[in-house]
């Protein structure tokens, strides 16, 4: 174990200090419309350039491109799934760097959300990737959710019986990512190493997301705003909403991350993204243990044991082409970061 | 949908009133030792008889039969894994009934716990059921955890570096179940339809557990006390402790449950238990949706949609022969139970 | 690597010479009826005792206990699934020995077979362990198959259109096993380390099966005869038939096997049994590689590479509570067994 | 069931008559080198245009770009994995058509093949998508395989002991596919709906492959020649070779296929491609059943039952980012195709 190596890493992941200092405190504004959104994570002409330290204020359309507005609106009016705002080119970002995205603010851009069930998509029905012989598929359905921004409450109204209930507004972004590695371009329905459609409530204000930079400029995208979501997004949708977002960007030079990571004052969070869930868990847990080992100095077995006593596993979604698990541990249970003790 | 049918069910699951009324308020005491514990869930001579309404106060040994007491104690001194206290015969219980276990109190029976890593067991290492070719297995290890019952704090001490941390005491039972169906006898390492080694923190004071009755008397067992555990029990153990437990028992006649369910004032919780996790989720989610549909009157699609917005999935363990997921929903988001509206 | 150790093993697995020599060449006969069949693999009073070297001639009922004989016979008339013939007590067998079963002859005991589809069972429909929300389950169905023993042909007749076809008779036993380890008793629907409902066409005349001995006498069972079966038994059944079987038994003292293995003059075959299939493959492949390494002297990496070039994976069934994969390699691609070179 | 609809389909899938008739019988030649190969399936400038009915003769480099030629050649000399020959633009091909590829001839382009083990890749060791904590990864290794084209034999030589063996040459293409749907670009390591790195021995002379057309011209690629391979390609490679290939192309207008299908005079073969294997099987089996139902007129349940008696499942690989299963049924067990009876 080389403490110099560890120092650089922890310093980078925690402070990103030197880079920020050199960056202007500028805010870039961008307005997404159906004319400039993208259907994929991958190379595309940037809609704007950013510098490390910059702020970005931009909106996203909902996962249906805002096509479903009231009961009866046909699913066929949806032209693109998960239309993405972007890409944004981060000046100076090169492959093997880490893109740092501070999620500063998210605000639902409207007064209602929508949830849908469509046959072939869901965690507990016959789907494209887990097809079942059946007499007849379940029917297509849409639920519309009034959102009270002031009271931070969302209203569910049953379609098949006379029942309403309210639950809290907890906005986050379902899609957030940078261009994939190996020259790949992936649909905005896909979560993977590059982030993407992770549907992780952890992508919310106060958290910082680390993503691998795979192409010059990183090419950052976001979209698929959610006003609230249950674990697993099991019926195939959250409370789908247009969103107004505010981010700040940084760059960690010369260090990459194999999978998306998140962090805040209280927690380290590592994403594992694949199928079956068993493998998503293995990815998330090994990534978190390596993180704790590398930056906090516990041996891998000590970190494994400690996670087995106080760690958290969050099954964020089981409906996209890959499944997502977030493994997290509270920093209060960890040693000081190695960098801090230098 | 037959409202009479629903009335009976909800009434039974929520109130269990008539049965309780007929039962004496007696407390049965039992003391478990290595001489009377059992290695399996299945038929065996009852250690005591109980009547619906009775209380039980009994202890359990830790998952190693209390064999590991200090650093250096050899794993080979463990004579039985997860030794079970029981079985207890519930008078009147017959196949197709539901056993109702109110978990009233759990108290760690000692001043320390132990955690271990053993090669071939764990969520992120080569195991018996997910074997990998490797140069050399990871080594066997044991961590001892002082427990401060007054402050409700547990201390972790790293083996490979100089580090200590404390985390909260949250006692629950790793093993709890009744005899399996179809004449099966299952090792106390196994969770399945009959409950068993579910390693679910939900099996804690304040919660009520519903289990299928598969044999006359149900034959209730418990053990494998945990002072605290991280999600997934990923390294293969929790803070393993002997436990003192207090339960009250009831019986729902003529209604069974396919999989274990839990309930308290705030939540409905359905367990899904199998491999891969994907299937455990499908079981837990479909069971919870059917419960909400049957007893609260939402259509299955409305319940599926609502779960997709406010439901919880808890990955309790991924190391036992089967994996366990608890799907839950808060009652405040549900209609009144159908029985209540009769 | 200890050559002496390897010598004993190979010798035992291949020749079993000394034990046979001491055994009488006697044939035991047994007739199974609904009055003496068993629903589980586990301890039970033996129906007969055998000595190593003995032959056994006995029959088995079909997986429905011969209850379905003609179109219209109700599924409710099935009293027991996979009724097992046995158990047979092998004198001298002790835990940590290996039971050797030479499958000498199988003959369909009747003139027809039956195949069924039942909702909740199958590889590509909603099931007990992979449940799906659906509008309505697929309907129950039965197909009856005339069997021409002389021409060795079976006739399929479609239920929903006017079509018949014939395919070859290839009899094997769906169920074959000894009592499980750890005091467990498992349903005759379950395949696992002890063998059981493996639904492996490899359990056919000319092959030798190795099973772990877990209890004194091993307690051998068989049943669930199949006149023919497609890979995976995907709709939930084979051509189900009563069977007349002839076996010879041997015993390898002091050596056990973790999972079932099969062997004939041409091939080594290792069974992997669990869910998901991914893990069944890992078990089967690592077991076969260890076998080749231990008894034929290739390094594990050489054996892994060679399997990657000439190995076979057979997905025998994906419908039982566990899935079964047989990994095999032809002996002509292996070195001489280490024992032979001593 | 609309017989007119079925007529068109079967006719198209089996005969492709009208399109062929309009096509010239021309042969296009192309020579692949490291300067013109591609690392991904997706849009790229075509290397040549083809018309339906045309023949193509072209070569492919081995999966290492021919960089490993002798013991000691460093893995770091591999510049690109699975370099692809192509893309070829099929004139007239439009999204919703089916690309028909007749595999006419494959000839190993050289006198040896190579197999490798690399840590992080394989079916029974810790990998990128199934990571395990371990003390130390297994070491990197390469095996070189002399190929005798005349005797059609390949020689394996063990690295860790003195042992050689020979096995048959059975050439096929590991990579074959057209541009993916939804604007995606996928690495040449990936198999999916578009074909790709299926590592299916069924992609061999005498078989016809059907692929969905997702972009104008289809954009056909191939590569990753294999001289022979075991089921599952478990250690991560086959006998990797450069290849000379001969194809003929056709086009089915106005009909697409969700997943790759193969066909020859004797069999129908449907590919299922995803993780876990359980889902790959579900895809392959439901696709094959729908094919039999649509084109041969059996009801889905009759086809499911028949597959359960005579169907085949072939696990082709378990090491790529997705796993591949081929479900097949022999035509001699099916009714005449519906088109033939019109």
XYZ file of N, CA and C in Angstrom, chain A residues 34-113:
240
model
N -38.161 19.324 -27.176
C -38.176 18.113 -28.001
C -37.261 18.253 -29.215
N -36.904 19.469 -29.558
C -36.038 19.659 -30.728
C -34.563 19.434 -30.440
N -34.177 19.475 -29.172
C -32.744 19.302 -28.905
C -32.407 18.157 -27.939
N -33.420 17.408 -27.503
C -33.114 16.269 -26.619
C -32.521 15.124 -27.422
N -31.914 14.174 -26.696
C -31.231 13.052 -27.347
C -31.790 11.730 -26.826
N -31.790 10.694 -27.662
C -32.320 9.389 -27.236
C -31.268 8.445 -26.675
N -30.006 8.864 -26.726
C -28.924 7.947 -26.337
C -27.839 8.658 -25.541
N -27.102 7.868 -24.759
C -25.849 8.314 -24.160
C -24.729 7.949 -25.125
N -24.021 8.947 -25.613
C -22.925 8.679 -26.539
C -22.498 9.969 -27.195
N -21.567 9.842 -28.133
C -21.075 11.038 -28.806
C -22.194 11.793 -29.526
N -22.188 13.101 -29.407
C -23.136 13.982 -30.112
C -22.578 15.389 -29.979
N -23.014 16.270 -30.842
C -22.540 17.655 -30.741
C -22.978 18.232 -29.400
N -22.049 18.810 -28.675
C -22.403 19.380 -27.368
C -23.407 20.517 -27.512
N -24.331 20.605 -26.569
C -25.256 21.746 -26.559
C -24.625 22.933 -25.824
N -23.595 22.660 -25.031
C -22.882 23.750 -24.339
C -21.564 23.212 -23.792
N -20.643 24.133 -23.568
C -19.367 23.781 -22.929
C -19.390 24.279 -21.488
N -18.745 23.504 -20.620
C -18.641 23.880 -19.204
C -17.174 23.782 -18.806
N -16.823 24.532 -17.775
C -15.486 24.380 -17.199
C -15.632 23.813 -15.789
N -14.631 23.090 -15.326
C -14.688 22.653 -13.934
C -14.959 23.839 -13.021
N -15.862 23.683 -12.082
C -16.253 24.766 -11.204
C -17.530 25.451 -11.647
N -17.875 25.296 -12.904
C -19.087 25.942 -13.420
C -20.356 25.343 -12.811
N -21.391 26.179 -12.812
C -22.744 25.746 -12.470
C -23.530 25.556 -13.768
N -24.491 24.628 -13.714
C -25.383 24.441 -14.860
C -26.823 24.489 -14.369
N -27.615 25.324 -15.000
C -29.063 25.305 -14.748
C -29.763 24.922 -16.034
N -30.489 23.827 -15.988
C -31.136 23.338 -17.198
C -32.359 22.519 -16.813
N -33.228 22.339 -17.784
C -34.447 21.564 -17.540
C -34.387 20.238 -18.284
N -35.249 19.320 -17.870
C -35.403 18.083 -18.640
C -36.885 17.833 -18.869
N -37.194 17.177 -19.980
C -38.569 16.739 -20.247
C -38.831 15.462 -19.464
N -40.099 15.126 -19.319
C -40.341 13.864 -18.610
C -40.029 12.683 -19.533
N -40.120 11.469 -18.993
C -39.645 10.291 -19.729
C -40.457 10.018 -20.990
N -41.595 10.673 -21.100
C -42.417 10.522 -22.310
C -42.273 11.734 -23.233
N -41.307 12.584 -23.000
C -41.185 13.815 -23.775
C -42.387 14.715 -23.556
N -42.957 14.621 -22.352
C -44.124 15.443 -21.968
C -45.359 15.157 -22.839
N -45.411 13.965 -23.442
C -46.512 13.675 -24.381
C -47.809 13.253 -23.693
N -47.712 12.749 -22.475
C -48.919 12.290 -21.768
C -49.328 13.344 -20.749
N -50.460 14.005 -21.007
C -50.875 15.128 -20.171
C -52.200 14.895 -19.468
N -53.001 13.995 -20.013
C -54.323 13.777 -19.398
C -54.829 12.379 -19.766
N -55.749 11.850 -18.960
C -56.301 10.529 -19.251
C -56.763 10.441 -20.705
N -56.413 9.381 -21.360
C -56.809 9.182 -22.749
C -55.716 9.527 -23.746
N -54.728 10.316 -23.330
C -53.622 10.592 -24.257
C -52.972 9.269 -24.642
N -52.860 9.006 -25.940
C -52.387 7.686 -26.373
C -50.881 7.508 -26.168
N -50.490 6.314 -25.741
C -49.071 5.999 -25.588
C -48.339 6.187 -26.913
N -49.064 6.047 -28.011
C -48.420 6.175 -29.321
C -47.961 7.604 -29.590
N -48.410 8.550 -28.775
C -47.961 9.936 -28.966
C -46.564 10.151 -28.387
N -46.059 9.153 -27.665
C -44.695 9.256 -27.120
C -43.707 8.991 -28.252
N -42.893 9.996 -28.550
C -41.973 9.882 -29.696
C -40.608 9.342 -29.289
N -40.280 9.514 -28.033
C -38.946 9.116 -27.596
C -39.011 8.822 -26.095
N -38.401 7.720 -25.666
C -38.386 7.379 -24.238
C -37.186 8.019 -23.570
N -37.397 8.532 -22.390
C -36.298 9.157 -21.636
C -35.480 10.137 -22.475
N -36.105 11.152 -23.067
C -35.324 12.131 -23.844
C -34.337 12.838 -22.920
N -33.095 12.926 -23.384
C -32.017 13.426 -22.537
C -31.650 14.870 -22.880
N -31.433 15.647 -21.854
C -30.877 16.988 -21.998
C -29.360 16.853 -22.083
N -28.779 17.450 -23.127
C -27.322 17.381 -23.291
C -26.952 17.050 -24.711
N -25.708 16.697 -24.997
C -24.639 16.563 -24.002
C -23.935 17.879 -23.702
N -23.382 17.971 -22.508
C -22.551 19.092 -22.080
C -21.090 18.638 -22.085
N -20.258 19.456 -22.691
C -18.839 19.140 -22.858
C -18.055 19.803 -21.733
N -17.406 19.007 -20.891
C -16.625 19.563 -19.797
C -15.190 19.772 -20.270
N -14.816 21.032 -20.416
C -13.484 21.355 -20.931
C -12.406 20.722 -20.053
N -11.491 20.060 -20.702
C -10.355 19.463 -19.978
C -10.558 18.026 -19.597
N -11.797 17.544 -19.674
C -12.047 16.146 -19.288
C -11.495 15.200 -20.339
N -10.736 14.207 -19.897
C -10.124 13.218 -20.785
C -10.362 11.823 -20.228
N -10.373 10.831 -21.108
C -10.499 9.459 -20.615
C -9.502 9.195 -19.500
N -9.953 8.498 -18.494
C -9.208 8.156 -17.268
C -9.314 9.236 -16.201
N -10.038 10.313 -16.492
C -10.409 11.262 -15.439
C -11.738 10.815 -14.814
N -12.107 11.486 -13.720
C -13.420 11.273 -13.104
C -14.226 12.569 -13.174
N -15.458 12.420 -13.676
C -16.376 13.556 -13.720
C -17.099 13.652 -12.379
N -17.086 14.856 -11.790
C -17.719 15.067 -10.489
C -18.938 15.969 -10.685
N -20.109 15.435 -10.349
C -21.349 16.189 -10.533
C -21.985 16.429 -9.167
N -21.983 17.691 -8.734
C -22.673 18.049 -7.491
C -24.125 18.354 -7.841
N -25.042 17.585 -7.268
C -26.463 17.830 -7.538
C -26.941 18.837 -6.500
N -27.198 20.040 -6.964
C -27.469 21.145 -6.029
C -28.953 21.349 -5.797
N -29.722 21.257 -6.856
C -31.152 21.515 -6.695
C -31.948 20.827 -7.791
N -33.127 20.320 -7.404
C -34.068 19.744 -8.363
C -35.458 20.252 -8.025
N -36.158 20.726 -9.032
C -37.503 21.246 -8.808
C -38.412 20.738 -9.923
N -39.521 20.136 -9.538
C -40.451 19.634 -10.547
C -40.923 20.793 -11.413
N -40.856 20.594 -12.720
C -41.179 21.655 -13.677
C -42.619 21.488 -14.180
N -43.571 21.621 -13.256
C -44.968 21.447 -13.637
C -45.797 21.118 -12.409
N -47.060 20.816 -12.635
C -47.985 20.609 -11.523
C -48.519 19.197 -11.412
N -48.046 18.331 -12.273
C -48.481 16.939 -12.157
C -47.399 16.001 -12.666
N -47.552 14.737 -12.298
C -46.696 13.684 -12.817
C -47.572 12.600 -13.412
